[in-house]
mmCIF file with all atom_site columns, N, CA and C in Angstrom:
data_model
loop_
_atom_site.group_PDB
_atom_site.id
_atom_site.type_symbol
_atom_site.label_atom_id
_atom_site.label_alt_id
_atom_site.label_comp_id
_atom_site.label_asym_id
_atom_site.label_entity_id
_atom_site.label_seq_id
_atom_site.pdbx_PDB_ins_code
_atom_site.Cartn_x
_atom_site.Cartn_y
_atom_site.Cartn_z
_atom_site.occupancy
_atom_site.B_iso_or_equiv
_atom_site.pdbx_formal_charge
_atom_site.auth_seq_id
_atom_site.auth_comp_id
_atom_site.auth_asym_id
_atom_site.auth_atom_id
_atom_site.pdbx_PDB_model_num
ATOM 1   N N  . PRO I 1 1  ? 27.679 -56.310 15.555 1.00 85.00 ? 1  PRO I N  1
ATOM 2   C CA . PRO I 1 1  ? 28.480 -56.479 16.189 1.00 85.00 ? 1  PRO I CA 1
ATOM 3   C C  . PRO I 1 1  ? 27.953 -58.031 16.997 1.00 85.00 ? 1  PRO I C  1
ATOM 4   N N  . ILE I 1 2  ? 29.232 -58.754 17.090 1.00 87.00 ? 2  ILE I N  1
ATOM 5   C CA . ILE I 1 2  ? 28.577 -60.165 17.753 1.00 87.00 ? 2  ILE I CA 1
ATOM 6   C C  . ILE I 1 2  ? 29.311 -60.622 18.201 1.00 87.00 ? 2  ILE I C  1
ATOM 7   N N  . ILE I 1 3  ? 28.825 -61.292 19.829 1.00 87.00 ? 3  ILE I N  1
ATOM 8   C CA . ILE I 1 3  ? 29.932 -61.730 21.001 1.00 87.00 ? 3  ILE I CA 1
ATOM 9   C C  . ILE I 1 3  ? 30.496 -63.119 20.187 1.00 87.00 ? 3  ILE I C  1
ATOM 10  N N  . TYR I 1 4  ? 31.907 -63.167 19.963 1.00 87.00 ? 4  TYR I N  1
ATOM 11  C CA . TYR I 1 4  ? 32.629 -64.554 19.505 1.00 87.00 ? 4  TYR I CA 1
ATOM 12  C C  . TYR I 1 4  ? 33.645 -64.578 20.936 1.00 87.00 ? 4  TYR I C  1
ATOM 13  N N  . ASP I 1 5  ? 33.812 -66.019 21.364 1.00 88.00 ? 5  ASP I N  1
ATOM 14  C CA . ASP I 1 5  ? 34.841 -65.971 22.728 1.00 88.00 ? 5  ASP I CA 1
ATOM 15  C C  . ASP I 1 5  ? 34.825 -64.980 23.464 1.00 88.00 ? 5  ASP I C  1
ATOM 16  N N  . GLY I 1 6  ? 33.566 -65.016 23.901 1.00 90.00 ? 6  GLY I N  1
ATOM 17  C CA . GLY I 1 6  ? 33.197 -63.962 25.385 1.00 90.00 ? 6  GLY I CA 1
ATOM 18  C C  . GLY I 1 6  ? 33.927 -62.125 24.486 1.00 90.00 ? 6  GLY I C  1
ATOM 19  N N  . LYS I 1 7  ? 33.772 -61.871 22.990 1.00 90.00 ? 7  LYS I N  1
ATOM 20  C CA . LYS I 1 7  ? 34.267 -60.460 22.682 1.00 90.00 ? 7  LYS I CA 1
ATOM 21  C C  . LYS I 1 7  ? 32.783 -60.334 22.373 1.00 90.00 ? 7  LYS I C  1
ATOM 22  N N  . GLU I 1 8  ? 33.347 -58.733 22.224 1.00 93.00 ? 8  GLU I N  1
ATOM 23  C CA . GLU I 1 8  ? 32.140 -58.282 20.805 1.00 93.00 ? 8  GLU I CA 1
ATOM 24  C C  . GLU I 1 8  ? 33.476 -58.079 19.947 1.00 93.00 ? 8  GLU I C  1
ATOM 25  N N  . VAL I 1 9  ? 32.371 -58.554 18.498 1.00 92.00 ? 9  VAL I N  1
ATOM 26  C CA . VAL I 1 9  ? 34.129 -58.299 17.292 1.00 92.00 ? 9  VAL I CA 1
ATOM 27  C C  . VAL I 1 9  ? 32.637 -58.057 16.500 1.00 92.00 ? 9  VAL I C  1
ATOM 28  N N  . PHE I 1 10 ? 32.958 -57.583 15.297 1.00 92.00 ? 10 PHE I N  1
ATOM 29  C CA . PHE I 1 10 ? 31.928 -57.072 14.130 1.00 92.00 ? 10 PHE I CA 1
ATOM 30  C C  . PHE I 1 10 ? 33.364 -57.748 12.970 1.00 92.00 ? 10 PHE I C  1
ATOM 31  N N  . ILE I 1 11 ? 32.374 -58.521 11.953 1.00 90.00 ? 11 ILE I N  1
ATOM 32  C CA . ILE I 1 11 ? 32.314 -59.122 10.873 1.00 90.00 ? 11 ILE I CA 1
ATOM 33  C C  . ILE I 1 11 ? 32.796 -58.309 10.201 1.00 90.00 ? 11 ILE I C  1
ATOM 34  N N  . LYS I 1 12 ? 34.419 -57.278 9.554  1.00 89.00 ? 12 LYS I N  1
ATOM 35  C CA . LYS I 1 12 ? 34.060 -57.140 8.498  1.00 89.00 ? 12 LYS I CA 1
ATOM 36  C C  . LYS I 1 12 ? 33.974 -57.222 7.192  1.00 89.00 ? 12 LYS I C  1
ATOM 37  N N  . GLU I 1 13 ? 34.683 -58.670 6.422  1.00 87.00 ? 13 GLU I N  1
ATOM 38  C CA . GLU I 1 13 ? 34.815 -59.212 5.577  1.00 87.00 ? 13 GLU I CA 1
ATOM 39  C C  . GLU I 1 13 ? 34.713 -60.825 5.909  1.00 87.00 ? 13 GLU I C  1
ATOM 40  N N  . ARG I 1 14 ? 33.959 -61.279 4.578  1.00 85.00 ? 14 ARG I N  1
ATOM 41  C CA . ARG I 1 14 ? 34.144 -62.657 4.550  1.00 85.00 ? 14 ARG I CA 1
ATOM 42  C C  . ARG I 1 14 ? 35.250 -63.563 3.321  1.00 85.00 ? 14 ARG I C  1
ATOM 43  N N  . ARG I 1 15 ? 35.913 -63.176 3.937  1.00 84.00 ? 15 ARG I N  1
ATOM 44  C CA . ARG I 1 15 ? 37.399 -63.879 2.220  1.00 84.00 ? 15 ARG I CA 1
ATOM 45  C C  . ARG I 1 15 ? 38.276 -64.322 3.392  1.00 84.00 ? 15 ARG I C  1
ATOM 46  N N  . SER I 1 16 ? 38.861 -62.974 4.383  1.00 87.00 ? 16 SER I N  1
ATOM 47  C CA . SER I 1 16 ? 39.541 -64.269 4.892  1.00 87.00 ? 16 SER I CA 1
ATOM 48  C C  . SER I 1 16 ? 39.142 -65.675 5.854  1.00 87.00 ? 16 SER I C  1
ATOM 49  N N  . ALA I 1 17 ? 40.300 -66.154 6.048  1.00 87.00 ? 17 ALA I N  1
ATOM 50  C CA . ALA I 1 17 ? 39.688 -67.249 7.352  1.00 87.00 ? 17 ALA I CA 1
ATOM 51  C C  . ALA I 1 17 ? 39.196 -67.124 8.607  1.00 87.00 ? 17 ALA I C  1
ATOM 52  N N  . GLU I 1 18 ? 40.011 -65.789 9.334  1.00 89.00 ? 18 GLU I N  1
ATOM 53  C CA . GLU I 1 18 ? 38.538 -64.904 10.268 1.00 89.00 ? 18 GLU I CA 1
ATOM 54  C C  . GLU I 1 18 ? 37.543 -64.355 10.144 1.00 89.00 ? 18 GLU I C  1
ATOM 55  N N  . GLY I 1 19 ? 37.355 -64.186 8.860  1.00 88.00 ? 19 GLY I N  1
ATOM 56  C CA . GLY I 1 19 ? 36.454 -63.496 8.535  1.00 88.00 ? 19 GLY I CA 1
ATOM 57  C C  . GLY I 1 19 ? 35.173 -64.718 8.185  1.00 88.00 ? 19 GLY I C  1
ATOM 58  N N  . LYS I 1 20 ? 36.099 -65.598 7.801  1.00 88.00 ? 20 LYS I N  1
ATOM 59  C CA . LYS I 1 20 ? 35.022 -66.375 7.516  1.00 88.00 ? 20 LYS I CA 1
ATOM 60  C C  . LYS I 1 20 ? 34.491 -67.525 8.780  1.00 88.00 ? 20 LYS I C  1
ATOM 61  N N  . LYS I 1 21 ? 35.153 -67.797 9.476  1.00 89.00 ? 21 LYS I N  1
ATOM 62  C CA . LYS I 1 21 ? 35.053 -68.358 10.742 1.00 89.00 ? 21 LYS I CA 1
ATOM 63  C C  . LYS I 1 21 ? 34.267 -67.802 11.705 1.00 89.00 ? 21 LYS I C  1
ATOM 64  N N  . LEU I 1 22 ? 33.918 -66.530 11.632 1.00 91.00 ? 22 LEU I N  1
ATOM 65  C CA . LEU I 1 22 ? 33.016 -64.917 12.591 1.00 91.00 ? 22 LEU I CA 1
ATOM 66  C C  . LEU I 1 22 ? 31.883 -65.714 11.445 1.00 91.00 ? 22 LEU I C  1
ATOM 67  N N  . ALA I 1 23 ? 31.860 -66.105 10.484 1.00 90.00 ? 23 ALA I N  1
ATOM 68  C CA . ALA I 1 23 ? 30.500 -65.939 9.839  1.00 90.00 ? 23 ALA I CA 1
ATOM 69  C C  . ALA I 1 23 ? 29.949 -66.971 10.377 1.00 90.00 ? 23 ALA I C  1
ATOM 70  N N  . ARG I 1 24 ? 30.597 -67.990 10.192 1.00 91.00 ? 24 ARG I N  1
ATOM 71  C CA . ARG I 1 24 ? 30.131 -69.835 10.653 1.00 91.00 ? 24 ARG I CA 1
ATOM 72  C C  . ARG I 1 24 ? 29.671 -69.607 11.668 1.00 91.00 ? 24 ARG I C  1
ATOM 73  N N  . ALA I 1 25 ? 30.627 -68.863 12.812 1.00 92.00 ? 25 ALA I N  1
ATOM 74  C CA . ALA I 1 25 ? 30.194 -68.864 14.458 1.00 92.00 ? 25 ALA I CA 1
ATOM 75  C C  . ALA I 1 25 ? 27.993 -68.634 14.526 1.00 92.00 ? 25 ALA I C  1
ATOM 76  N N  . TYR I 1 26 ? 28.584 -67.060 13.560 1.00 91.00 ? 26 TYR I N  1
ATOM 77  C CA . TYR I 1 26 ? 27.030 -66.458 13.808 1.00 91.00 ? 26 TYR I CA 1
ATOM 78  C C  . TYR I 1 26 ? 26.183 -67.282 13.098 1.00 91.00 ? 26 TYR I C  1
ATOM 79  N N  . LEU I 1 27 ? 26.274 -67.351 12.084 1.00 92.00 ? 27 LEU I N  1
ATOM 80  C CA . LEU I 1 27 ? 24.924 -68.520 11.481 1.00 92.00 ? 27 LEU I CA 1
ATOM 81  C C  . LEU I 1 27 ? 24.870 -69.436 11.852 1.00 92.00 ? 27 LEU I C  1
ATOM 82  N N  . ALA I 1 28 ? 25.772 -70.103 12.672 1.00 93.00 ? 28 ALA I N  1
ATOM 83  C CA . ALA I 1 28 ? 26.057 -71.539 13.848 1.00 93.00 ? 28 ALA I CA 1
ATOM 84  C C  . ALA I 1 28 ? 25.210 -71.179 14.579 1.00 93.00 ? 28 ALA I C  1
ATOM 85  N N  . HIS I 1 29 ? 25.048 -70.010 15.265 1.00 92.00 ? 29 HIS I N  1
ATOM 86  C CA . HIS I 1 29 ? 24.306 -69.712 16.965 1.00 92.00 ? 29 HIS I CA 1
ATOM 87  C C  . HIS I 1 29 ? 23.075 -69.504 16.679 1.00 92.00 ? 29 HIS I C  1
ATOM 88  N N  . LEU I 1 30 ? 22.473 -68.798 15.188 1.00 92.00 ? 30 LEU I N  1
ATOM 89  C CA . LEU I 1 30 ? 21.410 -68.357 14.674 1.00 92.00 ? 30 LEU I CA 1
ATOM 90  C C  . LEU I 1 30 ? 20.983 -69.974 14.856 1.00 92.00 ? 30 LEU I C  1
ATOM 91  N N  . LEU I 1 31 ? 21.556 -70.734 14.165 1.00 93.00 ? 31 LEU I N  1
ATOM 92  C CA . LEU I 1 31 ? 20.201 -71.826 13.981 1.00 93.00 ? 31 LEU I CA 1
ATOM 93  C C  . LEU I 1 31 ? 20.229 -72.541 14.894 1.00 93.00 ? 31 LEU I C  1
ATOM 94  N N  . MET I 1 32 ? 21.118 -72.852 15.410 1.00 94.00 ? 32 MET I N  1
ATOM 95  C CA . MET I 1 32 ? 20.809 -73.181 17.082 1.00 94.00 ? 32 MET I CA 1
ATOM 96  C C  . MET I 1 32 ? 20.198 -72.799 17.711 1.00 94.00 ? 32 MET I C  1
ATOM 97  N N  . LYS I 1 33 ? 19.946 -71.212 17.742 1.00 94.00 ? 33 LYS I N  1
ATOM 98  C CA . LYS I 1 33 ? 18.983 -70.876 18.492 1.00 94.00 ? 33 LYS I CA 1
ATOM 99  C C  . LYS I 1 33 ? 17.432 -70.941 17.178 1.00 94.00 ? 33 LYS I C  1
ATOM 100 N N  . ALA I 1 34 ? 17.707 -71.209 16.676 1.00 94.00 ? 34 ALA I N  1
ATOM 101 C CA . ALA I 1 34 ? 16.426 -71.274 15.558 1.00 94.00 ? 34 ALA I CA 1
ATOM 102 C C  . ALA I 1 34 ? 16.444 -73.509 15.720 1.00 94.00 ? 34 ALA I C  1
ATOM 103 N N  . GLY I 1 35 ? 16.800 -73.864 16.487 1.00 93.00 ? 35 GLY I N  1
ATOM 104 C CA . GLY I 1 35 ? 16.216 -75.396 17.222 1.00 93.00 ? 35 GLY I CA 1
ATOM 105 C C  . GLY I 1 35 ? 17.037 -75.960 16.399 1.00 93.00 ? 35 GLY I C  1
ATOM 106 N N  . TYR I 1 36 ? 18.172 -75.722 15.393 1.00 94.00 ? 36 TYR I N  1
ATOM 107 C CA . TYR I 1 36 ? 18.804 -77.351 14.545 1.00 94.00 ? 36 TYR I CA 1
ATOM 108 C C  . TYR I 1 36 ? 20.313 -77.252 14.891 1.00 94.00 ? 36 TYR I C  1
ATOM 109 N N  . GLU I 1 37 ? 20.108 -78.337 14.476 1.00 95.00 ? 37 GLU I N  1
ATOM 110 C CA . GLU I 1 37 ? 21.432 -79.031 14.642 1.00 95.00 ? 37 GLU I CA 1
ATOM 111 C C  . GLU I 1 37 ? 22.908 -78.956 13.476 1.00 95.00 ? 37 GLU I C  1
ATOM 112 N N  . VAL I 1 38 ? 23.543 -78.137 14.701 1.00 95.00 ? 38 VAL I N  1
ATOM 113 C CA . VAL I 1 38 ? 24.875 -77.616 13.563 1.00 95.00 ? 38 VAL I CA 1
ATOM 114 C C  . VAL I 1 38 ? 26.205 -78.757 13.390 1.00 95.00 ? 38 VAL I C  1
ATOM 115 N N  . SER I 1 39 ? 26.380 -78.753 12.506 1.00 95.00 ? 39 SER I N  1
ATOM 116 C CA . SER I 1 39 ? 28.152 -79.481 12.485 1.00 95.00 ? 39 SER I CA 1
ATOM 117 C C  . SER I 1 39 ? 28.517 -78.830 11.371 1.00 95.00 ? 39 SER I C  1
ATOM 118 N N  . GLU I 1 40 ? 30.395 -79.244 11.516 1.00 95.00 ? 40 GLU I N  1
ATOM 119 C CA . GLU I 1 40 ? 31.246 -78.614 9.868  1.00 95.00 ? 40 GLU I CA 1
ATOM 120 C C  . GLU I 1 40 ? 31.664 -79.396 9.484  1.00 95.00 ? 40 GLU I C  1
ATOM 121 N N  . GLN I 1 41 ? 31.805 -79.456 8.257  1.00 94.00 ? 41 GLN I N  1
ATOM 122 C CA . GLN I 1 41 ? 32.616 -80.628 6.829  1.00 94.00 ? 41 GLN I CA 1
ATOM 123 C C  . GLN I 1 41 ? 33.025 -79.486 6.103  1.00 94.00 ? 41 GLN I C  1
ATOM 124 N N  . LYS I 1 42 ? 34.495 -79.972 6.520  1.00 93.00 ? 42 LYS I N  1
ATOM 125 C CA . LYS I 1 42 ? 35.646 -79.295 5.348  1.00 93.00 ? 42 LYS I CA 1
ATOM 126 C C  . LYS I 1 42 ? 35.474 -80.039 4.212  1.00 93.00 ? 42 LYS I C  1
ATOM 127 N N  . TYR I 1 43 ? 35.724 -79.372 3.145  1.00 91.00 ? 43 TYR I N  1
ATOM 128 C CA . TYR I 1 43 ? 35.525 -80.079 2.271  1.00 91.00 ? 43 TYR I CA 1
ATOM 129 C C  . TYR I 1 43 ? 37.426 -79.820 1.570  1.00 91.00 ? 43 TYR I C  1
ATOM 130 N N  . SER I 1 44 ? 38.166 -78.642 1.707  1.00 90.00 ? 44 SER I N  1
ATOM 131 C CA . SER I 1 44 ? 39.322 -78.360 1.765  1.00 90.00 ? 44 SER I CA 1
ATOM 132 C C  . SER I 1 44 ? 40.205 -77.742 2.742  1.00 90.00 ? 44 SER I C  1
ATOM 133 N N  . SER I 1 45 ? 41.200 -77.499 2.086  1.00 87.00 ? 45 SER I N  1
ATOM 134 C CA . SER I 1 45 ? 42.234 -76.658 3.275  1.00 87.00 ? 45 SER I CA 1
ATOM 135 C C  . SER I 1 45 ? 41.721 -75.362 3.828  1.00 87.00 ? 45 SER I C  1
ATOM 136 N N  . THR I 1 46 ? 40.928 -74.721 2.812  1.00 82.00 ? 46 THR I N  1
ATOM 137 C CA . THR I 1 46 ? 40.837 -73.819 3.044  1.00 82.00 ? 46 THR I CA 1
ATOM 138 C C  . THR I 1 46 ? 38.845 -73.321 3.603  1.00 82.00 ? 46 THR I C  1
ATOM 139 N N  . GLY I 1 47 ? 38.635 -74.567 2.866  1.00 86.00 ? 47 GLY I N  1
ATOM 140 C CA . GLY I 1 47 ? 36.751 -74.398 2.727  1.00 86.00 ? 47 GLY I CA 1
ATOM 141 C C  . GLY I 1 47 ? 35.924 -75.402 3.840  1.00 86.00 ? 47 GLY I C  1
ATOM 142 N N  . THR I 1 48 ? 34.841 -74.967 4.615  1.00 90.00 ? 48 THR I N  1
ATOM 143 C CA . THR I 1 48 ? 34.465 -75.404 5.309  1.00 90.00 ? 48 THR I CA 1
ATOM 144 C C  . THR I 1 48 ? 32.245 -75.386 5.373  1.00 90.00 ? 48 THR I C  1
ATOM 145 N N  . ASN I 1 49 ? 32.256 -76.076 4.879  1.00 90.00 ? 49 ASN I N  1
ATOM 146 C CA . ASN I 1 49 ? 30.680 -76.548 5.108  1.00 90.00 ? 49 ASN I CA 1
ATOM 147 C C  . ASN I 1 49 ? 29.513 -76.212 6.056  1.00 90.00 ? 49 ASN I C  1
ATOM 148 N N  . LEU I 1 50 ? 29.323 -75.496 6.010  1.00 92.00 ? 50 LEU I N  1
ATOM 149 C CA . LEU I 1 50 ? 28.270 -75.790 7.377  1.00 92.00 ? 50 LEU I CA 1
ATOM 150 C C  . LEU I 1 50 ? 27.163 -75.781 7.375  1.00 92.00 ? 50 LEU I C  1
ATOM 151 N N  . ILE I 1 51 ? 26.724 -77.273 8.234  1.00 93.00 ? 51 ILE I N  1
ATOM 152 C CA . ILE I 1 51 ? 25.328 -78.453 7.598  1.00 93.00 ? 51 ILE I CA 1
ATOM 153 C C  . ILE I 1 51 ? 24.002 -78.280 8.979  1.00 93.00 ? 51 ILE I C  1
ATOM 154 N N  . ALA I 1 52 ? 23.430 -78.121 8.725  1.00 93.00 ? 52 ALA I N  1
ATOM 155 C CA . ALA I 1 52 ? 22.317 -77.638 9.969  1.00 93.00 ? 52 ALA I CA 1
ATOM 156 C C  . ALA I 1 52 ? 21.273 -78.476 9.735  1.00 93.00 ? 52 ALA I C  1
ATOM 157 N N  . GLU I 1 53 ? 20.727 -79.587 10.507 1.00 93.00 ? 53 GLU I N  1
ATOM 158 C CA . GLU I 1 53 ? 19.584 -80.392 10.092 1.00 93.00 ? 53 GLU I CA 1
ATOM 159 C C  . GLU I 1 53 ? 18.326 -80.427 11.415 1.00 93.00 ? 53 GLU I C  1
ATOM 160 N N  . LYS I 1 54 ? 17.216 -80.514 11.079 1.00 92.00 ? 54 LYS I N  1
ATOM 161 C CA . LYS I 1 54 ? 16.421 -80.318 11.841 1.00 92.00 ? 54 LYS I CA 1
ATOM 162 C C  . LYS I 1 54 ? 15.173 -81.733 11.299 1.00 92.00 ? 54 LYS I C  1
ATOM 163 N N  . GLU I 1 55 ? 14.930 -81.967 12.277 1.00 91.00 ? 55 GLU I N  1
ATOM 164 C CA . GLU I 1 55 ? 13.558 -83.145 12.017 1.00 91.00 ? 55 GLU I CA 1
ATOM 165 C C  . GLU I 1 55 ? 12.405 -82.740 11.913 1.00 91.00 ? 55 GLU I C  1
ATOM 166 N N  . GLY I 1 56 ? 11.976 -83.212 11.477 1.00 91.00 ? 56 GLY I N  1
ATOM 167 C CA . GLY I 1 56 ? 10.514 -82.333 11.033 1.00 91.00 ? 56 GLY I CA 1
ATOM 168 C C  . GLY I 1 56 ? 8.874  -83.593 11.303 1.00 91.00 ? 56 GLY I C  1
ATOM 169 N N  . LYS I 1 57 ? 8.328  -83.175 11.439 1.00 92.00 ? 57 LYS I N  1
ATOM 170 C CA . LYS I 1 57 ? 7.157  -83.855 11.485 1.00 92.00 ? 57 LYS I CA 1
ATOM 171 C C  . LYS I 1 57 ? 6.637  -85.274 10.380 1.00 92.00 ? 57 LYS I C  1
ATOM 172 N N  . ASP I 1 58 ? 7.241  -84.733 9.209  1.00 93.00 ? 58 ASP I N  1
ATOM 173 C CA . ASP I 1 58 ? 6.795  -85.737 8.571  1.00 93.00 ? 58 ASP I CA 1
ATOM 174 C C  . ASP I 1 58 ? 8.172  -86.182 7.106  1.00 93.00 ? 58 ASP I C  1
ATOM 175 N N  . SER I 1 59 ? 8.388  -87.697 7.898  1.00 88.00 ? 59 SER I N  1
ATOM 176 C CA . SER I 1 59 ? 9.872  -87.987 7.906  1.00 88.00 ? 59 SER I CA 1
ATOM 177 C C  . SER I 1 59 ? 10.233 -88.509 6.309  1.00 88.00 ? 59 SER I C  1
ATOM 178 N N  . SER I 1 60 ? 8.995  -88.801 5.972  1.00 92.00 ? 60 SER I N  1
ATOM 179 C CA . SER I 1 60 ? 9.255  -88.697 4.327  1.00 92.00 ? 60 SER I CA 1
ATOM 180 C C  . SER I 1 60 ? 8.961  -87.770 3.433  1.00 92.00 ? 60 SER I C  1
ATOM 181 N N  . ALA I 1 61 ? 9.821  -86.307 3.934  1.00 91.00 ? 61 ALA I N  1
ATOM 182 C CA . ALA I 1 61 ? 9.500  -85.013 2.800  1.00 91.00 ? 61 ALA I CA 1
ATOM 183 C C  . ALA I 1 61 ? 10.920 -84.551 3.675  1.00 91.00 ? 61 ALA I C  1
ATOM 184 N N  . VAL I 1 62 ? 11.425 -83.806 2.191  1.00 90.00 ? 62 VAL I N  1
ATOM 185 C CA . VAL I 1 62 ? 12.927 -83.193 3.023  1.00 90.00 ? 62 VAL I CA 1
ATOM 186 C C  . VAL I 1 62 ? 13.588 -82.291 2.049  1.00 90.00 ? 62 VAL I C  1
ATOM 187 N N  . VAL I 1 63 ? 13.717 -81.355 3.415  1.00 87.00 ? 63 VAL I N  1
ATOM 188 C CA . VAL I 1 63 ? 13.888 -79.999 2.547  1.00 87.00 ? 63 VAL I CA 1
ATOM 189 C C  . VAL I 1 63 ? 15.371 -79.418 2.407  1.00 87.00 ? 63 VAL I C  1
ATOM 190 N N  . ILE I 1 64 ? 16.026 -79.001 1.397  1.00 88.00 ? 64 ILE I N  1
ATOM 191 C CA . ILE I 1 64 ? 17.422 -78.168 1.101  1.00 88.00 ? 64 ILE I CA 1
ATOM 192 C C  . ILE I 1 64 ? 17.481 -76.732 1.127  1.00 88.00 ? 64 ILE I C  1
ATOM 193 N N  . VAL I 1 65 ? 18.445 -76.601 2.109  1.00 86.00 ? 65 VAL I N  1
ATOM 194 C CA . VAL I 1 65 ? 18.672 -74.960 1.576  1.00 86.00 ? 65 VAL I CA 1
ATOM 195 C C  . VAL I 1 65 ? 19.566 -74.867 1.550  1.00 86.00 ? 65 VAL I C  1
ATOM 196 N N  . SER I 1 66 ? 20.493 -73.670 0.589  1.00 86.00 ? 66 SER I N  1
ATOM 197 C CA . SER I 1 66 ? 21.777 -74.359 0.029  1.00 86.00 ? 66 SER I CA 1
ATOM 198 C C  . SER I 1 66 ? 22.149 -72.616 0.046  1.00 86.00 ? 66 SER I C  1
ATOM 199 N N  . ALA I 1 67 ? 23.226 -71.648 0.879  1.00 83.00 ? 67 ALA I N  1
ATOM 200 C CA . ALA I 1 67 ? 23.340 -70.299 0.354  1.00 83.00 ? 67 ALA I CA 1
ATOM 201 C C  . ALA I 1 67 ? 24.793 -70.309 -0.065 1.00 83.00 ? 67 ALA I C  1
ATOM 202 N N  . HIS I 1 68 ? 25.711 -69.550 -0.078 1.00 79.00 ? 68 HIS I N  1
ATOM 203 C CA . HIS I 1 68 ? 26.868 -68.968 -0.055 1.00 79.00 ? 68 HIS I CA 1
ATOM 204 C C  . HIS I 1 68 ? 26.947 -68.342 0.801  1.00 79.00 ? 68 HIS I C  1
ATOM 205 N N  . MET I 1 69 ? 28.381 -68.574 1.907  1.00 76.00 ? 69 MET I N  1
ATOM 206 C CA . MET I 1 69 ? 28.235 -67.494 2.682  1.00 76.00 ? 69 MET I CA 1
ATOM 207 C C  . MET I 1 69 ? 29.900 -66.532 2.873  1.00 76.00 ? 69 MET I C  1
ATOM 208 N N  . ASP I 1 70 ? 30.224 -66.545 1.992  1.00 67.00 ? 70 ASP I N  1
ATOM 209 C CA . ASP I 1 70 ? 31.816 -65.925 1.540  1.00 67.00 ? 70 ASP I CA 1
ATOM 210 C C  . ASP I 1 70 ? 31.689 -64.449 0.898  1.00 67.00 ? 70 ASP I C  1
ATOM 211 N N  . SER I 1 71 ? 31.650 -63.707 0.718  1.00 62.00 ? 71 SER I N  1
ATOM 212 C CA . SER I 1 71 ? 32.095 -62.578 -0.201 1.00 62.00 ? 71 SER I CA 1
ATOM 213 C C  . SER I 1 71 ? 32.867 -62.850 -1.515 1.00 62.00 ? 71 SER I C  1
ATOM 214 N N  . VAL I 1 72 ? 32.811 -61.693 -2.366 1.00 59.00 ? 72 VAL I N  1
ATOM 215 C CA . VAL I 1 72 ? 33.856 -61.708 -3.549 1.00 59.00 ? 72 VAL I CA 1
ATOM 216 C C  . VAL I 1 72 ? 33.968 -60.139 -3.953 1.00 59.00 ? 72 VAL I C  1
ATOM 217 N N  . GLY I 1 73 ? 35.057 -59.666 -3.999 1.00 55.00 ? 73 GLY I N  1
ATOM 218 C CA . GLY I 1 73 ? 35.303 -58.495 -4.257 1.00 55.00 ? 73 GLY I CA 1
ATOM 219 C C  . GLY I 1 73 ? 36.473 -58.449 -3.245 1.00 55.00 ? 73 GLY I C  1
#
């Protein structure tokens, strides 16, 4: 379970709008806890990217990590 909006909830799936919203909230929470600045970028009427940024010591180096967080099936 995760705490969302002050309530304990379960992420049972990640296909529906509600499931995706809960997954984004959970991942954003973990990323912010790890020191990242987190923002969202809508790319369609139903899709939203989660973007996490963290400045490092070497401004000439960039690391990009990409993942897919919805479910199939």
